[in-house]
Coordinates of C-alpha atoms in Angstrom, one line a residue:
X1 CA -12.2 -54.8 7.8
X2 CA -9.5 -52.4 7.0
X3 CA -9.7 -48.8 6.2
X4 CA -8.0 -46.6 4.0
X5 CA -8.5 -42.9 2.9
X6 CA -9.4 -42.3 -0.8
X7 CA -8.4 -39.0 -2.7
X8 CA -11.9 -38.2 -3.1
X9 CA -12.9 -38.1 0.8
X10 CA -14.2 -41.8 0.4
X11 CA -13.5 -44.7 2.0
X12 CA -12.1 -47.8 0.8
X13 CA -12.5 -51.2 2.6
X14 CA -11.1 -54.5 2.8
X15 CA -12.6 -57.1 3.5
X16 CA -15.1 -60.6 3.1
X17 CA -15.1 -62.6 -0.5
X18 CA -18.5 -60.6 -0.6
X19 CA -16.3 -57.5 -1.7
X20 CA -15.3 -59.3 -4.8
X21 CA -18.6 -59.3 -6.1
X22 CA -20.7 -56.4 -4.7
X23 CA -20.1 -54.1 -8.0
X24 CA -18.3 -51.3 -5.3
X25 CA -15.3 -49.8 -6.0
X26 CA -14.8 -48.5 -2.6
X27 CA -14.8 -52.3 -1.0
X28 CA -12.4 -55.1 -1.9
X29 CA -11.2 -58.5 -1.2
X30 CA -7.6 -58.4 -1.1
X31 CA -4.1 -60.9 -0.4
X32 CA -4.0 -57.9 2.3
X33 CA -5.4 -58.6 5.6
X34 CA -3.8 -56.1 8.4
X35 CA -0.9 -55.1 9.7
X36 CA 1.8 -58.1 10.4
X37 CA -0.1 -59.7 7.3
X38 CA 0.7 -58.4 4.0
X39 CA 0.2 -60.4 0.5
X40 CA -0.9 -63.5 2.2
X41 CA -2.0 -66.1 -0.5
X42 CA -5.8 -66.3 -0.3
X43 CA -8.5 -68.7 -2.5
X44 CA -11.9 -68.1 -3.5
X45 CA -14.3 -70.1 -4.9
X46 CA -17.3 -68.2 -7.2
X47 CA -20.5 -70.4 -7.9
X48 CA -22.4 -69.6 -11.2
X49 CA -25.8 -68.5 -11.0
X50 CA -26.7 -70.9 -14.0
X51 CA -24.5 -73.4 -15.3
X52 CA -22.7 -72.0 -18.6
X53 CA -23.4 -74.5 -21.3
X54 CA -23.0 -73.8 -25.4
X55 CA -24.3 -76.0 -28.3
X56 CA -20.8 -77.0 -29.8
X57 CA -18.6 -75.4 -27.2
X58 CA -17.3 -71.7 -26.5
X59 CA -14.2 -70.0 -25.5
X60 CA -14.3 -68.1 -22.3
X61 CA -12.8 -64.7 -21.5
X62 CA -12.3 -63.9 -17.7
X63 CA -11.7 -60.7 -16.8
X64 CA -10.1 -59.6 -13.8
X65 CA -10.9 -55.5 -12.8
X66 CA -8.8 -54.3 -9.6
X67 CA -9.9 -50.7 -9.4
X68 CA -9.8 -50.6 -5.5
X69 CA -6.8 -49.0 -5.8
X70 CA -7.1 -46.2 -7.8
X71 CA -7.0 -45.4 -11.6
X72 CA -3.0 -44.0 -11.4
X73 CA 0.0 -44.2 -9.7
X74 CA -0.3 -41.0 -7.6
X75 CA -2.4 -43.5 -5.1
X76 CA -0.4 -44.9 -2.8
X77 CA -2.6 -47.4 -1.4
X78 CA -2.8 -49.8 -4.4
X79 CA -5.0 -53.8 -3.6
X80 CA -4.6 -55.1 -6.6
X81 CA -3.6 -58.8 -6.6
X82 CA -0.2 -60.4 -8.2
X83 CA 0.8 -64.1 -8.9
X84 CA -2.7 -65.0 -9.3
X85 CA -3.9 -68.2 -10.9
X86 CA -7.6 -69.4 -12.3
X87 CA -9.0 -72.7 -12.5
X88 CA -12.5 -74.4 -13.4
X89 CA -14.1 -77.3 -12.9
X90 CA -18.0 -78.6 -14.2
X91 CA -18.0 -80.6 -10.9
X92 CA -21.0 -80.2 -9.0
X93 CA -19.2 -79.0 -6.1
X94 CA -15.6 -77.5 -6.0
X95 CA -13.4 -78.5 -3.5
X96 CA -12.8 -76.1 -0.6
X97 CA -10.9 -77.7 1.2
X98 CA -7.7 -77.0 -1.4
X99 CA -4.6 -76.8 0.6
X100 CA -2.6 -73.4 0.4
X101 CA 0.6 -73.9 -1.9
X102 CA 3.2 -73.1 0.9
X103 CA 1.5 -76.4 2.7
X104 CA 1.9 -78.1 -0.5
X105 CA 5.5 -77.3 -0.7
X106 CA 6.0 -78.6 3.2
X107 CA 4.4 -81.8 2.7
X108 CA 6.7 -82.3 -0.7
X109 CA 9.6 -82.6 1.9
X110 CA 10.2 -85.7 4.6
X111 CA 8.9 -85.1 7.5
X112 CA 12.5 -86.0 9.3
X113 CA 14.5 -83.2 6.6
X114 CA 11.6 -80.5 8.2
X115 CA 12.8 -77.5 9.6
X116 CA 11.6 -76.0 12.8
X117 CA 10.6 -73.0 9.7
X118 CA 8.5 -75.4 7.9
X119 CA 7.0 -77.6 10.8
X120 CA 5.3 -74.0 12.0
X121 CA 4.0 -73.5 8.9
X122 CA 2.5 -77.0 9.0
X123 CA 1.2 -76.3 12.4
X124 CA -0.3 -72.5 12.1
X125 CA -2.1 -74.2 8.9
X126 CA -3.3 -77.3 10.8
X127 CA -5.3 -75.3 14.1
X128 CA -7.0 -73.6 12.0
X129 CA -9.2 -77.0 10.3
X130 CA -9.9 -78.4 13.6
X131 CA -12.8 -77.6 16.4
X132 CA -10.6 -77.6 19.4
X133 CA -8.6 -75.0 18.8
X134 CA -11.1 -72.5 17.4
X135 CA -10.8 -70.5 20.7
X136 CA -7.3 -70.1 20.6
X137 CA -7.7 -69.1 17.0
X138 CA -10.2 -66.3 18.4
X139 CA -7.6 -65.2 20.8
X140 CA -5.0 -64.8 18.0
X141 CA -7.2 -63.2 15.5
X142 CA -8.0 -60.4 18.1
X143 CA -4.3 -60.3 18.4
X144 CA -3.1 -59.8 15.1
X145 CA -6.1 -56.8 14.8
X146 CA -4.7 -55.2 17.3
X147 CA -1.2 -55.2 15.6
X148 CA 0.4 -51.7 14.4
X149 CA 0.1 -50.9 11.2
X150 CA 4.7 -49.9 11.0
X151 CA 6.4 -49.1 7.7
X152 CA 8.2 -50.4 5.7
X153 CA 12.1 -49.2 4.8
X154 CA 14.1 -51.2 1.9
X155 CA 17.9 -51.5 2.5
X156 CA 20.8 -52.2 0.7
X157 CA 22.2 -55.8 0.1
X158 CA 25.6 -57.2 -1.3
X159 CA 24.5 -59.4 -4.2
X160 CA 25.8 -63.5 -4.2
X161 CA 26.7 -62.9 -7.6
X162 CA 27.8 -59.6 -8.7
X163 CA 26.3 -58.1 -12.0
X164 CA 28.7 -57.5 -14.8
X165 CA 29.2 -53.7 -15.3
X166 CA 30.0 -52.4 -19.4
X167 CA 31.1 -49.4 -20.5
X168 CA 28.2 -48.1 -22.6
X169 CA 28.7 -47.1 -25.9
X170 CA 27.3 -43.2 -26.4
X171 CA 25.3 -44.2 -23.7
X172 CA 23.2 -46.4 -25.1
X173 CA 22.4 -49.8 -22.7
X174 CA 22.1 -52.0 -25.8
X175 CA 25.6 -51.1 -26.7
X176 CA 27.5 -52.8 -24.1
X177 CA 31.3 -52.6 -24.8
X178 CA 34.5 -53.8 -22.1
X179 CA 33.9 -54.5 -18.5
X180 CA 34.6 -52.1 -16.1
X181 CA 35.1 -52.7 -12.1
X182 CA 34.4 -50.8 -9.3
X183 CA 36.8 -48.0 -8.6
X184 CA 37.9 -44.2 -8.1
X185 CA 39.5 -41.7 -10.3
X186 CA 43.4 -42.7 -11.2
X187 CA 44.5 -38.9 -10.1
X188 CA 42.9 -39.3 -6.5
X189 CA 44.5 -41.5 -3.9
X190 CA 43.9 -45.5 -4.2
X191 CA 41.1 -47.1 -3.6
X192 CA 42.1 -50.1 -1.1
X193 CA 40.3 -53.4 -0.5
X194 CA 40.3 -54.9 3.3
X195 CA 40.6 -58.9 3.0
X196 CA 41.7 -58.9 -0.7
X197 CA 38.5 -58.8 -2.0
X198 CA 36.8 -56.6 -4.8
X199 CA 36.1 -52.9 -3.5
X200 CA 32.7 -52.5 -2.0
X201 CA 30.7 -49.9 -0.8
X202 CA 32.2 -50.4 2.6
X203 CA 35.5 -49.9 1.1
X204 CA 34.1 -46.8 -0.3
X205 CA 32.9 -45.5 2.5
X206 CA 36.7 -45.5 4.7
X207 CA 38.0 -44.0 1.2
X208 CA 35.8 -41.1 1.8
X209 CA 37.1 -40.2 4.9
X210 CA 40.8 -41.4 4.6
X211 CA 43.4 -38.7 6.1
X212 CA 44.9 -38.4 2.9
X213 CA 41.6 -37.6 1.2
X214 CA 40.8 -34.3 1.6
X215 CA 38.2 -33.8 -1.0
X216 CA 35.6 -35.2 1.7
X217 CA 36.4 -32.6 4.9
X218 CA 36.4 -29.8 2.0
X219 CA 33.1 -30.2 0.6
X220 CA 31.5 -30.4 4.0
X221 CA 33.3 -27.2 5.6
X222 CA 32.3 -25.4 2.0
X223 CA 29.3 -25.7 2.5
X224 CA 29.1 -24.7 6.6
X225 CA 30.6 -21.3 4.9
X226 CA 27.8 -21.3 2.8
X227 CA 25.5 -21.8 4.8
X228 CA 26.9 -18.5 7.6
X229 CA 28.3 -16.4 4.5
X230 CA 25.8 -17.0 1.8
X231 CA 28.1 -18.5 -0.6
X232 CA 31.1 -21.0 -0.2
X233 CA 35.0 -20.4 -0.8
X234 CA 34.0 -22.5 -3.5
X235 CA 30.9 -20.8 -5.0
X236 CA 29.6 -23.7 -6.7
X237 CA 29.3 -25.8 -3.6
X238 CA 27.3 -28.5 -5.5
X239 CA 30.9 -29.2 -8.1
X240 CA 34.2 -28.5 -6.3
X241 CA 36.1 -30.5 -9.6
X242 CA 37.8 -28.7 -12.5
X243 CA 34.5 -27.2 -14.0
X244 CA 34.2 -24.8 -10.7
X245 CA 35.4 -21.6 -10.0
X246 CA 38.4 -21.5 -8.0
X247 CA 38.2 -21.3 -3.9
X248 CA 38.2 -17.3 -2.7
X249 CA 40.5 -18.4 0.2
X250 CA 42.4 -21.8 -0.8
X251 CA 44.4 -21.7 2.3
X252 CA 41.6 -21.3 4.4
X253 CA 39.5 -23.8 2.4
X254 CA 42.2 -26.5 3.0
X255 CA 42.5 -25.1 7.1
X256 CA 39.4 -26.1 8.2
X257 CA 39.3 -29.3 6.0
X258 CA 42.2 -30.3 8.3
X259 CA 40.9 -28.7 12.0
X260 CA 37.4 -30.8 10.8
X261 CA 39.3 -34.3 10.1
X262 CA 41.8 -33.9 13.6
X263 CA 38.6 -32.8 15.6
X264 CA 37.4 -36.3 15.2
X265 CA 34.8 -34.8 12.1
X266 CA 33.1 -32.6 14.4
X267 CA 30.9 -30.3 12.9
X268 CA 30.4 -28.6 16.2
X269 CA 33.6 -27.4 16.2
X270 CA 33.5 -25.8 12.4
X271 CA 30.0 -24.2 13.2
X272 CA 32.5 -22.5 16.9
X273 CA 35.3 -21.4 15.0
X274 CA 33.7 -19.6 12.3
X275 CA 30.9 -18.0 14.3
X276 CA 33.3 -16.5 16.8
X277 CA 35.7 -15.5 14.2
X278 CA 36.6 -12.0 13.3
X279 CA 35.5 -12.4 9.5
X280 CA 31.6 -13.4 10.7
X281 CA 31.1 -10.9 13.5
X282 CA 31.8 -7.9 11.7
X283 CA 29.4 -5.7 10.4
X284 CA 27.1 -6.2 6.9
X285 CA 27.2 -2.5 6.4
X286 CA 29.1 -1.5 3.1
X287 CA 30.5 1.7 1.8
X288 CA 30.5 2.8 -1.8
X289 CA 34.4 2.1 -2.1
X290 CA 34.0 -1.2 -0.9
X291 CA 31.1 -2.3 -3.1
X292 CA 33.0 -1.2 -5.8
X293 CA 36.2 -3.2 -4.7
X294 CA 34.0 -6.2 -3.6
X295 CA 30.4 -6.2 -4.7
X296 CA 30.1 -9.8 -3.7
X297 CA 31.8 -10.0 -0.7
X298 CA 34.1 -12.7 -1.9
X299 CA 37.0 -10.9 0.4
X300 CA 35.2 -11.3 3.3
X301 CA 35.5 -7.5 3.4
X302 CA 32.1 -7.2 5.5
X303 CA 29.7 -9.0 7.0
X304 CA 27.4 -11.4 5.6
X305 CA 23.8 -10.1 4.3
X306 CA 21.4 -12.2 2.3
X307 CA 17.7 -12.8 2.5
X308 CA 17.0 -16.1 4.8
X309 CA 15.6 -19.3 2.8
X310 CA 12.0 -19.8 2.0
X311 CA 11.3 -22.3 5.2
X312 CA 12.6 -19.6 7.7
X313 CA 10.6 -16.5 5.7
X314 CA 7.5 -18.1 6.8
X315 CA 8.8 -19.2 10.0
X316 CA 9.8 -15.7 11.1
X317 CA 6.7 -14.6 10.4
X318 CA 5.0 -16.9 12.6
X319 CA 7.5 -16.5 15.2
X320 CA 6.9 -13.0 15.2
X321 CA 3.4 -13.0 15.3
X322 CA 3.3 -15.9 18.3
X323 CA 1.7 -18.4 15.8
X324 CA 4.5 -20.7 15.5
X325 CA 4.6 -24.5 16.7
X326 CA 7.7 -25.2 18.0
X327 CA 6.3 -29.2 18.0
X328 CA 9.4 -31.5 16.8
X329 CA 8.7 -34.5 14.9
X330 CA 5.8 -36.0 13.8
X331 CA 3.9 -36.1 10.5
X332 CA 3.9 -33.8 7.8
X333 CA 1.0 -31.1 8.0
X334 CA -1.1 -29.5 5.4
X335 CA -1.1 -25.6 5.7
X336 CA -3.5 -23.6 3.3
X337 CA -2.8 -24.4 -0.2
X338 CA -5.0 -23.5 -3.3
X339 CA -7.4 -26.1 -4.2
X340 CA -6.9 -26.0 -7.7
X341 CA -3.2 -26.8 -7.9
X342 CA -4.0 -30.6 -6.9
X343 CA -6.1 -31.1 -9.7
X344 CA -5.9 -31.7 -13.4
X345 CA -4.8 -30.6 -15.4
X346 CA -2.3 -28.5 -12.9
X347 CA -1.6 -31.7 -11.5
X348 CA -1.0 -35.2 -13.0
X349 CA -4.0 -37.0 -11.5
X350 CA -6.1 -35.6 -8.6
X351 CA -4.1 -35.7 -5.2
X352 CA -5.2 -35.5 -1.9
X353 CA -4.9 -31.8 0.3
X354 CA -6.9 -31.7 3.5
X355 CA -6.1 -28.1 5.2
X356 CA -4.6 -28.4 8.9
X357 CA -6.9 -26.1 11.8
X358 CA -5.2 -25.5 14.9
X359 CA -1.8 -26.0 15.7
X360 CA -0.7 -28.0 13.3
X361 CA -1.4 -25.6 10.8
X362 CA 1.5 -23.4 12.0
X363 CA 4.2 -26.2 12.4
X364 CA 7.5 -25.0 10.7
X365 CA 7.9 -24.8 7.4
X366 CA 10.1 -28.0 7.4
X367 CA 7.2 -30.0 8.2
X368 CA 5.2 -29.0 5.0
X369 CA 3.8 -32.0 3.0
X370 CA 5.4 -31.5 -0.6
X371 CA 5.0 -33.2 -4.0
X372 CA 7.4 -34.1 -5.9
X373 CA 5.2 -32.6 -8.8
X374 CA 3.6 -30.0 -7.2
X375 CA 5.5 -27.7 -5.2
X376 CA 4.1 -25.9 -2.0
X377 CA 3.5 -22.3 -3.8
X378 CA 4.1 -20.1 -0.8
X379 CA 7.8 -22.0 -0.8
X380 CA 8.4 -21.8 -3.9
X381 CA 8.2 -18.3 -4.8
X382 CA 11.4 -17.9 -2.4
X383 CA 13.2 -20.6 -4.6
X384 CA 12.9 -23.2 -2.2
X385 CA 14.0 -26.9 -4.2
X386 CA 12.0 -29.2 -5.1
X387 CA 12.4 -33.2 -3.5
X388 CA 12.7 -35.1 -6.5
X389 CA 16.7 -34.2 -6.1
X390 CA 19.1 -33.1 -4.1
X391 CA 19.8 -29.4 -3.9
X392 CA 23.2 -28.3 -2.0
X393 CA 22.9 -24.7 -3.0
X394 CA 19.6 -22.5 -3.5
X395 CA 20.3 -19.4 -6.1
X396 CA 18.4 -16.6 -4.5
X397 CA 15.9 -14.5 -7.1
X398 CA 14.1 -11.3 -6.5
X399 CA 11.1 -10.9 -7.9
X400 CA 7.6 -9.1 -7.2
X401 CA 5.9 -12.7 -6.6
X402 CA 7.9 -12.9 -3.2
X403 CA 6.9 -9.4 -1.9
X404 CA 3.2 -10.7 -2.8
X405 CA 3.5 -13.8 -1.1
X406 CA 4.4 -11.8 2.2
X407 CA 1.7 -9.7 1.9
X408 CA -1.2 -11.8 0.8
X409 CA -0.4 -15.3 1.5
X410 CA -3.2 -16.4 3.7
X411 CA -0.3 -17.6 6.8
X412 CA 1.2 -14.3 6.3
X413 CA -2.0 -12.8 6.9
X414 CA -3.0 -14.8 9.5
X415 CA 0.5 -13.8 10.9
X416 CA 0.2 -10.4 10.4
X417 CA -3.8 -10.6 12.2
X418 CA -1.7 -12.3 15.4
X419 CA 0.7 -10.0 15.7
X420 CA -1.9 -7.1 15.6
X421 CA -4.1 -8.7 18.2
X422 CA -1.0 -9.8 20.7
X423 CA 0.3 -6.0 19.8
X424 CA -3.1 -4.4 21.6
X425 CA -3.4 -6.9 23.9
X426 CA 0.0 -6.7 25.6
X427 CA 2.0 -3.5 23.7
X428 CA 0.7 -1.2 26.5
X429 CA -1.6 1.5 26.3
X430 CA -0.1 4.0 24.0
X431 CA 0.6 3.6 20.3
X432 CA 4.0 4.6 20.5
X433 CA 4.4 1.9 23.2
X434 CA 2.1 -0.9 21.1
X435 CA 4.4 -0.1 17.9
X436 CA 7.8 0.0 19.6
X437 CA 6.6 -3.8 20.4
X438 CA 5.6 -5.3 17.7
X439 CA 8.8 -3.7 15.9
X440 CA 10.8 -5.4 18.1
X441 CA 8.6 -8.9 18.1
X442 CA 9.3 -8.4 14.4
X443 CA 12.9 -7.0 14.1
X444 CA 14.5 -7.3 17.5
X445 CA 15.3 -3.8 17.7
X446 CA 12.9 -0.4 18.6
X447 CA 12.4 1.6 16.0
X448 CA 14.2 5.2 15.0
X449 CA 12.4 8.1 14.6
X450 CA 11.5 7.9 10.8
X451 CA 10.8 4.6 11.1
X452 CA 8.4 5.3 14.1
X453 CA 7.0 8.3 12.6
X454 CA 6.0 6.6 8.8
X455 CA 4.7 3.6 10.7
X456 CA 2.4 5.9 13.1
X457 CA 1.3 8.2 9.9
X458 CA 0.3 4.9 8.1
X459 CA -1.3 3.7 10.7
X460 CA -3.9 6.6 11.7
X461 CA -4.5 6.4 7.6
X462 CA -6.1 3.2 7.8
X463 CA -7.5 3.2 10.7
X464 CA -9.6 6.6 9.0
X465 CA -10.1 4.4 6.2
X466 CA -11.6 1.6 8.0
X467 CA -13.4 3.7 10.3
X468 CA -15.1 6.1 7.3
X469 CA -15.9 2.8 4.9
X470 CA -13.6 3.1 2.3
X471 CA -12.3 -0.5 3.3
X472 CA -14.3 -3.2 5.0
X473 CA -12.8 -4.2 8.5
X474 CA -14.9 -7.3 8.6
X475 CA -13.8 -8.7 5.1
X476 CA -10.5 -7.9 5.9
X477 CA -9.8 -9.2 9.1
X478 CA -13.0 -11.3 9.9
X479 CA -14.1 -8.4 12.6
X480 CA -16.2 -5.4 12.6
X481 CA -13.4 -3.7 14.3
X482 CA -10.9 -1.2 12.4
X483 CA -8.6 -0.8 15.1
X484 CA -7.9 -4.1 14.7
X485 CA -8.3 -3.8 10.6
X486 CA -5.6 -0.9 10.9
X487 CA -2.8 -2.9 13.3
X488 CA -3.0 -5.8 11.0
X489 CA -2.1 -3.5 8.0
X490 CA 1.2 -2.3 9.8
X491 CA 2.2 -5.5 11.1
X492 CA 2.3 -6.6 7.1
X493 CA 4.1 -3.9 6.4
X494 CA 6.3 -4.8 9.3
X495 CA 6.4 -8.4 8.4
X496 CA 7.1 -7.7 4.4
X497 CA 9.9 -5.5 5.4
X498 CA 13.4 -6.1 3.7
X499 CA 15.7 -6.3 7.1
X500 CA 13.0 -9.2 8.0
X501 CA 13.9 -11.3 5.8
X502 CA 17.0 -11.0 5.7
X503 CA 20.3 -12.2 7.6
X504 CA 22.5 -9.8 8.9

């Protein structure tokens, strides 16, 4: 019997010819019978009860219900059965002993025209209707349950016959109009065929990187720049064609689309050059006068400064706090998400969300389990893409939802309860000393004196606060103790900080 979750905690087995007919949607018989053995023809045989017998004949309706595998496509574990095919017969007894159609379709061919293919299938059919070989058959049974369960991954084939392609008029697919071949713009550089055949994707692929196609090495050191500066030399890094804006720095642009194609396309050595350049290592800090000449830094008159994506806000804040799971690889995990987003009618059909514990509930943010329909809220208030397409640059918004998220977020406040408890367990004795670390867990840098001094004020406010009643230490931080209550309250101040954030 196999096993396989349910969205509503239940779970569903395969199994015996029993399952057909015990009236339990949670048990099935199925053309699936493990791993290594997937839609594998089966027959079953069902006796009536009581013979079915009308006075001047009757038609019969059969009726086929597969709900084993849920009631819409959001399950991914679907049983039902295809290619199926129903006979009768008002013999006495049916015949079990019905050969399986791939045998069928062995026997149809001489026996000296067999191949070694075919004579297998003969013989894996054939041990398994005689006595002497029902220990072996034991042996492999145990064998194939023990087999892992893998995935499966579709690839890419040429087709034998290639489809016709049409032009379609407006559009509209049942308005075909002349053929058309495979092939690149006329105002780029030819697309040449190896072997004088029609261009394929092969083909395709040496175009891209030809040395006298630049358009390739552009687009990827575009968006490196991006990626250190915050935007590209070509802002709209997604569409470099005639409908962009055009590149800040041309020159440059087409520089290190060359230094990337004759370094063997090494990003490695486009990430070197620009982070040891002049242009990146100068400081973020801006002056009136040049915020006026170049409020968006397309000069390159300053340093880059931009908040960090949504992945990386939550991951600083579990850095920080010592939470984070630096654990590579792996399955996705399932940090705490509102129950009521994964069901209707905020969500299409009910969906499964079991809440990590322990470790795995502060992997990186890379590692959270997304739907293509329902996005991870905590992401998405820092305008993290959805994956239901690609997304080669994020537009960064500011809005209150963000600075909320931060605060009340239940990981940001699990964050900000971490980094208060490792701040008085190893900040040192003094609160000057205890706050000085966490600023710099949090920041990297000590604090000045105004920072320290608003930080120290707010901090002996709660605590009163706490201590006196007017806020409830246990509720908030799941301990009767407002020291505690009170370093968890400047470590989300800390952690909800601007400069936090925020690349610089």
């Amino acid at each position: 019997q196999e096993r396989f979750p349910h969205k509503q905690n239940k779970q569903r087995i395969t199994g015996g010819i029993e399952f057909a007919i015990d009236g339990c949607e949670e048990t099935a018989w199925t053309t699936d019978i493990g791993p290594g053995r997937r839609n594998q023809p089966r027959n079953a045989i069902f006796r009536l009860d009581k013979p079915v017998s009308f006075d001047g004949g009757a038609l019969l309706t059969i009726k086929l219900v597969m709900r084993h595998g849920g009631w819409n496509s959001d399950d991914n574990q679907n049983q039902n059965l295809g290619r199926w095919r129903l006979s009768y017969t008002s013999a006495e007894k049916a015949d079990e002993t019905l050969l399986p159609q791939r045998v069928h379709e062995v026997l149809a061919v001489p026996a000296a025209e067999r191949s070694p293919e075919q004579v297998e299938t003969l013989f894996t059919y054939w041990r398994t209707t005689v006595p002497q070989w029902e220990e072996q058959n034991a042996r492999i049974e145990k064998l194939w349950r023990s087999h892992p369960a893998g995935s499966s991954q579709l690839v890419m084939m040429e087709r034998d016959n290639m489809r016709s392609t049409h032009r379609l008029d407006r559009g509209d697919f049942l308005k075909p109009k002349e053929t058309v071949d495979p092939g690149v713009p006329k105002f780029l550089n030819a697309l040449h065929a190896e072997g004088g055949h029609e261009p394929d994707r092969l083909d395709f692929a040496r175009w891209l990187v030809a040395r006298d196609h630049p358009t390739t090495a552009r687009t990827i050191v575009n968006r490196i720049w991006q990626s250190y500066f915050g935007t590209g030399l070509v802002e709209t890094a997604e569409d470099l064609g005639t409908q962009s804006p055009a590149p800040s720095h041309p020159e440059l642009l087409d520089w290190l689309a060359v230094e990337l194609m004759e370094n063997d396309w090494s990003l490695k050595h486009i990430h070197r050059l620009i982070t040891t350049s002049a242009a990146y290592q100068q400081s973020s800090h801006v002056t009136p006068e040049l915020l006026e000449k170049d409020p968006k830094n397309r000069l390159i008159s300053r340093g880059p400064r931009f908040r960090v994506e949504g992945e990386i806000v939550r991951d600083i804040a579990l850095s920080a706090s010592g939470l984070l799971n630096p654990e590579i690889g792996g399955p996705p995990v399932h940090p705490p998400s509102p129950e009521f987003l994964y069901q209707p009618p905020v969500s299409y059909g009910p969906k499964q969300w079991h809440t990590d514990t322990g470790a795995e509930r502060y992997r990186r943010a890379l590692y959270t389990f997304r739907f293509r329909s329902v996005p991870y809220p905590a992401l998405d208030a820092f305008d993290t893409p959805n994956g239901d397409s690609a997304c080669v640059r994020r537009v960064r918004s500011n809005t209150p939802l963000q600075a909320l998220t931060t605060l009340n977020e239940t990981v940001f406040l699990e964050a900000a309860e971490a980094l208060a408890e490792k701040t008085l367990a190893e900040g040192g004795k003094s609160e000057d000393e205890r706050l000085t670390y966490a600023f710099r867990r949090v920041l990297t840098r000590p604090p000045n004196a105004k920072e320290k001094d608003a930080l120290l004020s707010m901090l002996e406010r709660q605590r009163k606060r706490f201590e006196t009643g007017g806020l409830d230490a246990k509720e908030f931080v799941g301990k009767a103790s407002p020291e505690l209550a009170a370093w968890t309250t400047v470590a989300r101040v800390m952690l909800n900080l601007d400069e936090t954030i925020t690349k610089e």
